[in-house]
Coordinates of C-alpha atoms in Angstrom, one line a residue:
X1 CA 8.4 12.8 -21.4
X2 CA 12.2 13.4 -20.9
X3 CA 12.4 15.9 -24.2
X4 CA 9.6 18.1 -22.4
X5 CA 11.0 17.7 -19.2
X6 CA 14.4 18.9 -20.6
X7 CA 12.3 21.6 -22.6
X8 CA 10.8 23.2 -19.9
X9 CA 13.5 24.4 -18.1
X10 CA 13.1 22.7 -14.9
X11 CA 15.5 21.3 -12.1
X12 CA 15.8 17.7 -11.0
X13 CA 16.8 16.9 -7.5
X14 CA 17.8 13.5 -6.3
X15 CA 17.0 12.7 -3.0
X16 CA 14.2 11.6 -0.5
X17 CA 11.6 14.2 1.1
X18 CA 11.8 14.0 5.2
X19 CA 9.2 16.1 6.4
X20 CA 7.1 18.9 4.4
X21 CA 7.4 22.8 5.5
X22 CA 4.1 24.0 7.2
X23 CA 3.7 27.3 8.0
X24 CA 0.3 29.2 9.1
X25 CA -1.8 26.5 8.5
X26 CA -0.2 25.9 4.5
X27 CA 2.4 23.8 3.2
X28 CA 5.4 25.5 1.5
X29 CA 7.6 22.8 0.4
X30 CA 9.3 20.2 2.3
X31 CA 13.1 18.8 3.7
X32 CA 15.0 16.5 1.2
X33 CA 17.8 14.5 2.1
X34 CA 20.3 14.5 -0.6
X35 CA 21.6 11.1 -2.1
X36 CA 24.9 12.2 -0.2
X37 CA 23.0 12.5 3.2
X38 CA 23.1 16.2 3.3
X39 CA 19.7 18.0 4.2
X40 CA 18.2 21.0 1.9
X41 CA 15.3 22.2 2.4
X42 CA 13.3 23.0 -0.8
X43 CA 10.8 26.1 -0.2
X44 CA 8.0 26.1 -3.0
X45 CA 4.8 28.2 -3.6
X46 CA 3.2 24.4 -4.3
X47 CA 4.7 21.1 -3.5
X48 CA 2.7 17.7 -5.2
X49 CA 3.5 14.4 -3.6
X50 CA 3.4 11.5 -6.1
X51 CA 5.3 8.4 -4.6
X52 CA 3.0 5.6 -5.2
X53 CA 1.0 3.7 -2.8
X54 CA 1.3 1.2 -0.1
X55 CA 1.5 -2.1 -1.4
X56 CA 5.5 -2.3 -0.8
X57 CA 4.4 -2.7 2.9
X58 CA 3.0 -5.9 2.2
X59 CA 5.5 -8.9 2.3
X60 CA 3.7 -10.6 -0.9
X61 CA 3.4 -7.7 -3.5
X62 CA 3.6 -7.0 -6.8
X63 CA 5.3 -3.6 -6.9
X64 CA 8.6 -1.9 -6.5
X65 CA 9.4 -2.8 -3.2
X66 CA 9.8 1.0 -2.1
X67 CA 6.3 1.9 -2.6
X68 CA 6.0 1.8 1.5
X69 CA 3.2 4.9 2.0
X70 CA 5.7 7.4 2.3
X71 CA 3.3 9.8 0.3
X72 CA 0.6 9.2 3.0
X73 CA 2.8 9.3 6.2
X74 CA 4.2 12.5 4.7
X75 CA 1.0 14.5 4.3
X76 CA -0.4 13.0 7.4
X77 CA 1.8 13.7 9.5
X78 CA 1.7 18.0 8.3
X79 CA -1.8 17.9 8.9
X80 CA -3.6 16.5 5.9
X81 CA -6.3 14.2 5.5
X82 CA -6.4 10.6 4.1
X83 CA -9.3 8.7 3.2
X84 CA -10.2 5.3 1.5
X85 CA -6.8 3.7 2.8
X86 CA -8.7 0.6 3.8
X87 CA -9.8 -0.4 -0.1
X88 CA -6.7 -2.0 -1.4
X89 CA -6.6 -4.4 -4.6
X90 CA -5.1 -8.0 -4.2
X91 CA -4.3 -10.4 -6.7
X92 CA -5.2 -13.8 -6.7
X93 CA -1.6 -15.1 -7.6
X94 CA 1.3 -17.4 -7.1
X95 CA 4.7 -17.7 -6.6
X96 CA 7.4 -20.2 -7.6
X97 CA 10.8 -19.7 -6.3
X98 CA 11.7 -16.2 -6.3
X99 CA 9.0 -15.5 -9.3
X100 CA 5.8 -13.9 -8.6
X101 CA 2.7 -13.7 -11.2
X102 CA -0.4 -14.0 -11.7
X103 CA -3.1 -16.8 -11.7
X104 CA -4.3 -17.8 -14.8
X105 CA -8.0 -17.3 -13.9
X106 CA -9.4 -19.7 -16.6
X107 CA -7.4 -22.6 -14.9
X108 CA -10.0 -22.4 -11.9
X109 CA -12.2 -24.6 -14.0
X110 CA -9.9 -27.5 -13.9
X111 CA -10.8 -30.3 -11.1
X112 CA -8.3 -30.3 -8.2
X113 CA -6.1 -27.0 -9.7
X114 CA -6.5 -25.3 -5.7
X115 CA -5.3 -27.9 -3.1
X116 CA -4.3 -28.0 0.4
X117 CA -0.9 -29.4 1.9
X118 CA -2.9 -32.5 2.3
X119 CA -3.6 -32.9 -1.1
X120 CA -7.8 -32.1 -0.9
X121 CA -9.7 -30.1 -3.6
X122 CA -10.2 -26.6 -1.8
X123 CA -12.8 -25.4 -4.0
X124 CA -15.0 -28.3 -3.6
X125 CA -14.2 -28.7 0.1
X126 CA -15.0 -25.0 0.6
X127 CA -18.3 -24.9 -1.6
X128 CA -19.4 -27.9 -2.1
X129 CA -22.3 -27.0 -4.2
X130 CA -21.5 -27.5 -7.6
X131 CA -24.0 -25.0 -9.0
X132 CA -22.7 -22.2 -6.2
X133 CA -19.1 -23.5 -6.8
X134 CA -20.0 -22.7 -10.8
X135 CA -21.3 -19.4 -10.2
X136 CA -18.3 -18.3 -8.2
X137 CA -15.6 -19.2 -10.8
X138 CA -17.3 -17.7 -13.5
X139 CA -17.7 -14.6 -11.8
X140 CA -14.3 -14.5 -10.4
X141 CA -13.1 -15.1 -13.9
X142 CA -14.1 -11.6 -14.8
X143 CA -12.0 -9.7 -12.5
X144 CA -8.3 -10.1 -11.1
X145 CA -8.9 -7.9 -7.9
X146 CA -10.5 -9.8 -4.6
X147 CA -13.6 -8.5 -4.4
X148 CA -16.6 -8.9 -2.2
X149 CA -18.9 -7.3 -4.2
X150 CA -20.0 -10.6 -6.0
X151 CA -20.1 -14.7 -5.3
X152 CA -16.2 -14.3 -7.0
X153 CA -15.0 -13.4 -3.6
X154 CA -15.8 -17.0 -2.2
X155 CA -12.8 -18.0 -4.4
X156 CA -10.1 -16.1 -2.1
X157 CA -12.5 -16.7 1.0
X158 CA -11.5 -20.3 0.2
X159 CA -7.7 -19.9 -0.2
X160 CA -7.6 -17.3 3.1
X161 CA -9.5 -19.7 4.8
X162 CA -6.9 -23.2 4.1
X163 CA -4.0 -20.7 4.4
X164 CA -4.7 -19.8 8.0
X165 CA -6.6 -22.7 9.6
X166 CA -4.1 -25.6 7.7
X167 CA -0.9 -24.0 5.7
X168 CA 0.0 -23.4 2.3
X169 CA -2.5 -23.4 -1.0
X170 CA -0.7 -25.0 -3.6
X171 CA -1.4 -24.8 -7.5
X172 CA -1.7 -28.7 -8.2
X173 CA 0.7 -29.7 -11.2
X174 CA -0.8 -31.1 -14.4
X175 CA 0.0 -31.4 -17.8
X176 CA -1.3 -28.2 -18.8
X177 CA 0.4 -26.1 -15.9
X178 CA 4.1 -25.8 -16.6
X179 CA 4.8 -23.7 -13.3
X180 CA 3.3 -25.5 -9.6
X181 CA 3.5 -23.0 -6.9
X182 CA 1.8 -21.1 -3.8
X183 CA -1.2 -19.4 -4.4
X184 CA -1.5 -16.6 -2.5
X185 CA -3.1 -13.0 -2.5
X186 CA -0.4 -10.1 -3.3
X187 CA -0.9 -6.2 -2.8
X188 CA -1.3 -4.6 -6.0
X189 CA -2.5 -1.2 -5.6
X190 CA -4.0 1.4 -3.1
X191 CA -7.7 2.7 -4.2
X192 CA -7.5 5.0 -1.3
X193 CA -4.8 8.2 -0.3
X194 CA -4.5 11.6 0.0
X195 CA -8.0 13.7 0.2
X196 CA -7.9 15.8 -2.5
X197 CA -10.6 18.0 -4.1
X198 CA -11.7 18.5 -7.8
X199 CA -7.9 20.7 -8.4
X200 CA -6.0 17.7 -6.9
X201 CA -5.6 19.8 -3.9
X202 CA -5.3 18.3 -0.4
X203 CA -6.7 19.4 2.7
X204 CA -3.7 20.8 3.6
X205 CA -3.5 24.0 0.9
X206 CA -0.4 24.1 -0.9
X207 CA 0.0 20.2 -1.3
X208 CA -1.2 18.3 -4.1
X209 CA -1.6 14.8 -4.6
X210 CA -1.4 12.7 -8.0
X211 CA -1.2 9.1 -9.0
X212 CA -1.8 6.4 -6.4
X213 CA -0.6 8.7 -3.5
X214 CA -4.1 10.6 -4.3
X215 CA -7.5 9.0 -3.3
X216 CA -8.9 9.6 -6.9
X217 CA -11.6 8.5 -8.8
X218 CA -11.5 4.9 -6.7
X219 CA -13.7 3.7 -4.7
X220 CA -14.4 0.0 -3.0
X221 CA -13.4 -1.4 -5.5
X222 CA -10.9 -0.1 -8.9
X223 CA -12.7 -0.5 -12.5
X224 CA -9.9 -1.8 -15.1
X225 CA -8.2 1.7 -16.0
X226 CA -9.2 4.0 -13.9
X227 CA -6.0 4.2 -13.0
X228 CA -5.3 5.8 -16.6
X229 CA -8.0 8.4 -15.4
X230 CA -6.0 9.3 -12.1
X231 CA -2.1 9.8 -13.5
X232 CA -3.5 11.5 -16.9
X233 CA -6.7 13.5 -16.0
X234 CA -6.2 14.1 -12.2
X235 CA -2.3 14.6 -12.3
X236 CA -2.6 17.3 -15.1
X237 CA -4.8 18.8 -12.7
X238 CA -2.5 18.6 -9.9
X239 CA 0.5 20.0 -12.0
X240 CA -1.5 22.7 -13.4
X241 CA -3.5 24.3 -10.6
X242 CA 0.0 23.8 -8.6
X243 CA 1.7 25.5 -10.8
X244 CA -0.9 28.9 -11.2
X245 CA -0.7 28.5 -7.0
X246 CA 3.2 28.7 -7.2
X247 CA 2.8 31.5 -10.1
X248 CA 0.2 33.8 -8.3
X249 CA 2.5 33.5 -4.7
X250 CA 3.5 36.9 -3.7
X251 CA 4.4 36.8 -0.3
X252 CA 8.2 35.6 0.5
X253 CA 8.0 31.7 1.7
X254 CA 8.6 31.5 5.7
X255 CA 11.2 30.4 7.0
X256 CA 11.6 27.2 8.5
X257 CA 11.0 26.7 11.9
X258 CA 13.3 23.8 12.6
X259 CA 17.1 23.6 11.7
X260 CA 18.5 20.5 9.8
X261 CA 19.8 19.0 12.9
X262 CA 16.5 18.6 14.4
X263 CA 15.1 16.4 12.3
X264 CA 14.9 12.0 12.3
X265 CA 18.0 10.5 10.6
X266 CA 20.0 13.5 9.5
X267 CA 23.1 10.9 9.0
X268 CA 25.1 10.0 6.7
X269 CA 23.0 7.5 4.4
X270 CA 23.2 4.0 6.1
X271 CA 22.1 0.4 5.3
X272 CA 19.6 -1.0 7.2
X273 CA 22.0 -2.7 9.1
X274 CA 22.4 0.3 10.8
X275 CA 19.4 0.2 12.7
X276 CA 19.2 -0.8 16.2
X277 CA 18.6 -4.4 16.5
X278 CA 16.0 -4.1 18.5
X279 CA 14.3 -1.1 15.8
X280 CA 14.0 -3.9 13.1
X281 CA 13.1 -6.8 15.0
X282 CA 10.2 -4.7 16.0
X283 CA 9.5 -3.3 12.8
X284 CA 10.1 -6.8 10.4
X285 CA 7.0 -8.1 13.4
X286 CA 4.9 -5.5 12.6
X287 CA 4.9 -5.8 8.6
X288 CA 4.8 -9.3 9.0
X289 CA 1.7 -9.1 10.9
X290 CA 0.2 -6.3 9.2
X291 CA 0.9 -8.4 6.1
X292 CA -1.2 -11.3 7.7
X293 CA -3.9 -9.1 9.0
X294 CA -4.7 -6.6 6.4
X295 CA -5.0 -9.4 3.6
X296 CA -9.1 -10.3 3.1
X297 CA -10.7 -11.5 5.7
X298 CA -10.2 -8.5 8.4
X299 CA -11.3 -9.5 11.8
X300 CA -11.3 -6.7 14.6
X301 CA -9.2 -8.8 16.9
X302 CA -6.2 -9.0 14.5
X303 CA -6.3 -5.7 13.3
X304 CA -6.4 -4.4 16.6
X305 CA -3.1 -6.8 17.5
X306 CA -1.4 -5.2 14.1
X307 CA -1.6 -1.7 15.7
X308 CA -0.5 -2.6 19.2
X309 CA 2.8 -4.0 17.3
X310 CA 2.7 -0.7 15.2
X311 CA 3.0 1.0 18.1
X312 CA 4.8 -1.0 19.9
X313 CA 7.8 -0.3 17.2
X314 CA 6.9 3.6 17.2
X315 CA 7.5 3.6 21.0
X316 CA 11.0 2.3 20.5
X317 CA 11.5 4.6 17.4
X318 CA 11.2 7.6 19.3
X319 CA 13.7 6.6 21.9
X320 CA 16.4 5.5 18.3
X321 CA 16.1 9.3 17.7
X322 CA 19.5 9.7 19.0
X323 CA 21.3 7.6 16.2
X324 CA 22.2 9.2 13.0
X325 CA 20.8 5.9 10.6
X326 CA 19.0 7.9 7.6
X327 CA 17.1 5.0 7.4
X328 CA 15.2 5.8 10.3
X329 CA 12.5 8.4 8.7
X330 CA 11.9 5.2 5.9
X331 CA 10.7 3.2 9.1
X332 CA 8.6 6.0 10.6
X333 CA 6.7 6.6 7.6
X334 CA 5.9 2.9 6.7
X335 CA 5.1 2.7 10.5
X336 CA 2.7 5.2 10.1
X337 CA 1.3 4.2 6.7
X338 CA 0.9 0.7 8.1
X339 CA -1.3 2.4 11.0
X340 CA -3.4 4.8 9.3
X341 CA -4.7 1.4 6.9
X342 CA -4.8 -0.6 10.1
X343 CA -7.4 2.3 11.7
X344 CA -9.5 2.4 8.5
X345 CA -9.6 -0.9 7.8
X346 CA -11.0 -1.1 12.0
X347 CA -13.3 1.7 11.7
X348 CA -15.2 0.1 8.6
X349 CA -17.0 -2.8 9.9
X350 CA -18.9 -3.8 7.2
X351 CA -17.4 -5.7 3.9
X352 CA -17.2 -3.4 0.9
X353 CA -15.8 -4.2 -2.2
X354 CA -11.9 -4.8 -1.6
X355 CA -12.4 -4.9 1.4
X356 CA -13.2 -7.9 3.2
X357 CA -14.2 -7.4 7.0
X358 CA -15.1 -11.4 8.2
X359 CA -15.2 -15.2 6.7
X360 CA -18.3 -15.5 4.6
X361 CA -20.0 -19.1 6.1
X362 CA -18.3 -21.9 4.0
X363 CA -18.7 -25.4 4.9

């Protein structure tokens, strides 16, 4: 990758996009703060946004932690359309210490290996039918992903269920399990994203989408890789009908209508210890309840609570303007990732796939 890269001729600049350039209804490239806090702003014929999905937002995850939905607060925010950001794949796993991986599946056939804090077989508690309980294993077997779609998601209906009502689901310890831990569900990947059509165009023309940031070829639920199909099919699309819409520009790119010292967190790069304490109290109660919430089962009332904290943070965030913390436009977009899946995941009453809208009836 890196020898074409260098072969073709192109630039590489390190920093982090702000806010894309819309002009006339079009985008035309976007504001990047500089690793040394400067601003430049980057005027292109085609601009693709590629940052990954959402499941850094999530406090149990199993991704780079900076995958926070920048890509979709970003495009949102200039006036393109997401869609699908309710379908989300989580992994039954566990986590041991500061480890995180995931659950050997064929270990769900062992006698006791899910228990509660007080020490009682989930599995049987929650299905108690042996020939139901049966079925359910064997189909969850054949899948990492939650999913509703089949009798496998009365697995992770279980765990949800002990976690909430009674505390922590523990992988019991036996001779044949060298690592006891929490079981828990952890954000893997985003099926959902940017809108784009069959050029890997958004909504918005002039900004392309590739990779997780685009709502691809996913839908309820992910088939094993697809995601394959997204970077190498659909991103070559993206990079090449991008670039004939950068090559074919004749008119001169507008200007931009804002000067640098009008946008969020113009600053000189900050940790985030340089957010107002009251910023990131509000924001680590948000994620923390958007984490709870947005992990299967969904019920209206909680999601509902997640976006009154959302905006409850976004509120205060608009009157933090005033400080120069660059870490400020890393909040807004995550708060406004956070919100957009909160608002699908509302709007979609029904359970589809990987996502799970109410507690199936367990006994």
């Amino acid at each position: 990758f890196l020898s074409i890269f260098r072969r073709s001729g192109a630039g590489l600049l390190y920093g982090k996009a702000i806010e894309l350039h819309t002009y006339d209804g079009q985008c035309h490239g976007a504001w990047i703060r500089r690793l040394d806090g400067k601003l430049l702003m980057v005027l292109a014929g085609a601009t693709i946004i590629a940052t990954g999905g959402g499941a850094g937002l999530f406090l149990e995850n199993l991704v780079d932690k900076r995958h926070l939905g920048e890509g979709f607060a970003l495009a949102q925010a200039a006036g393109a359309e997401c869609t699908n950001l309710e379908f989300i794949q989580f992994m039954m796993g566990f986590k041991s210490g500061d480890s995180r991986e995931f659950f050997p599946l064929n270990q769900l056939l062992t006698p006791g290996v899910l228990q509660s804090e007080q020490g009682r077989d989930i599995l049987v508690e929650g299905i108690p039918d042996t020939g139901a309980r049966l079925e359910a294993i064997k189909a969850r077997q054949t899948h990492f992903p939650f999913s509703c779609r089949d009798e496998s998601g009365l697995i992770d209906l279980c765990i949800s269920k002990i976690r909430k009502e009674r505390g922590k689901v523990l992988w019991a310890e036996r001779d044949s399990i060298k690592k006891p831990g929490e079981v828990l569900h952890f954000a893997h990947a985003f099926n959902g994203g940017i809108k784009i059509n069959e050029r890997a165009e958004s909504t918005l023309p002039g900004l392309f989408a590739a990779g997780e940031s685009a709502a691809g070829p996913h839908g309820a639920d992910r088939i094993g890789g697809c995601m394959m199909t997204a970077t190498q099919v659909f991103g070559a699309r993206a990079g090449t009908h991008a670039a004939l819409r950068a090559k074919k520009a004749t008119k001169p790119h507008p200007p931009p209508l804002k000067s640098p010292e009008s946008l969020p967190g113009t600053g000189i790069l900050g940790p985030m210890e340089a957010i107002p304490p009251g910023l990131l109290n509000l924001y680590r109660d948000a994620r923390e309840c958007f984490s709870r919430e947005l992990t299967p089962p969904r019920e209206s009332n909680g999601l509902l609570h997640c976006i009154s904290k959302i905006e409850e943070a976004q509120k205060y965030l608009e009157k933090a303007n005033e400080t120069d913390s660059s870490s400020l436009p890393d909040i807004r977009n995550a708060l406004l990732a956070m919100k957009l899946v909160c608002k699908a995941a509302l709007e979609r009453g029904e359970s589809l796939g990987s996502h799970g809208r109410f507690f199936l009836p367990l006994h």
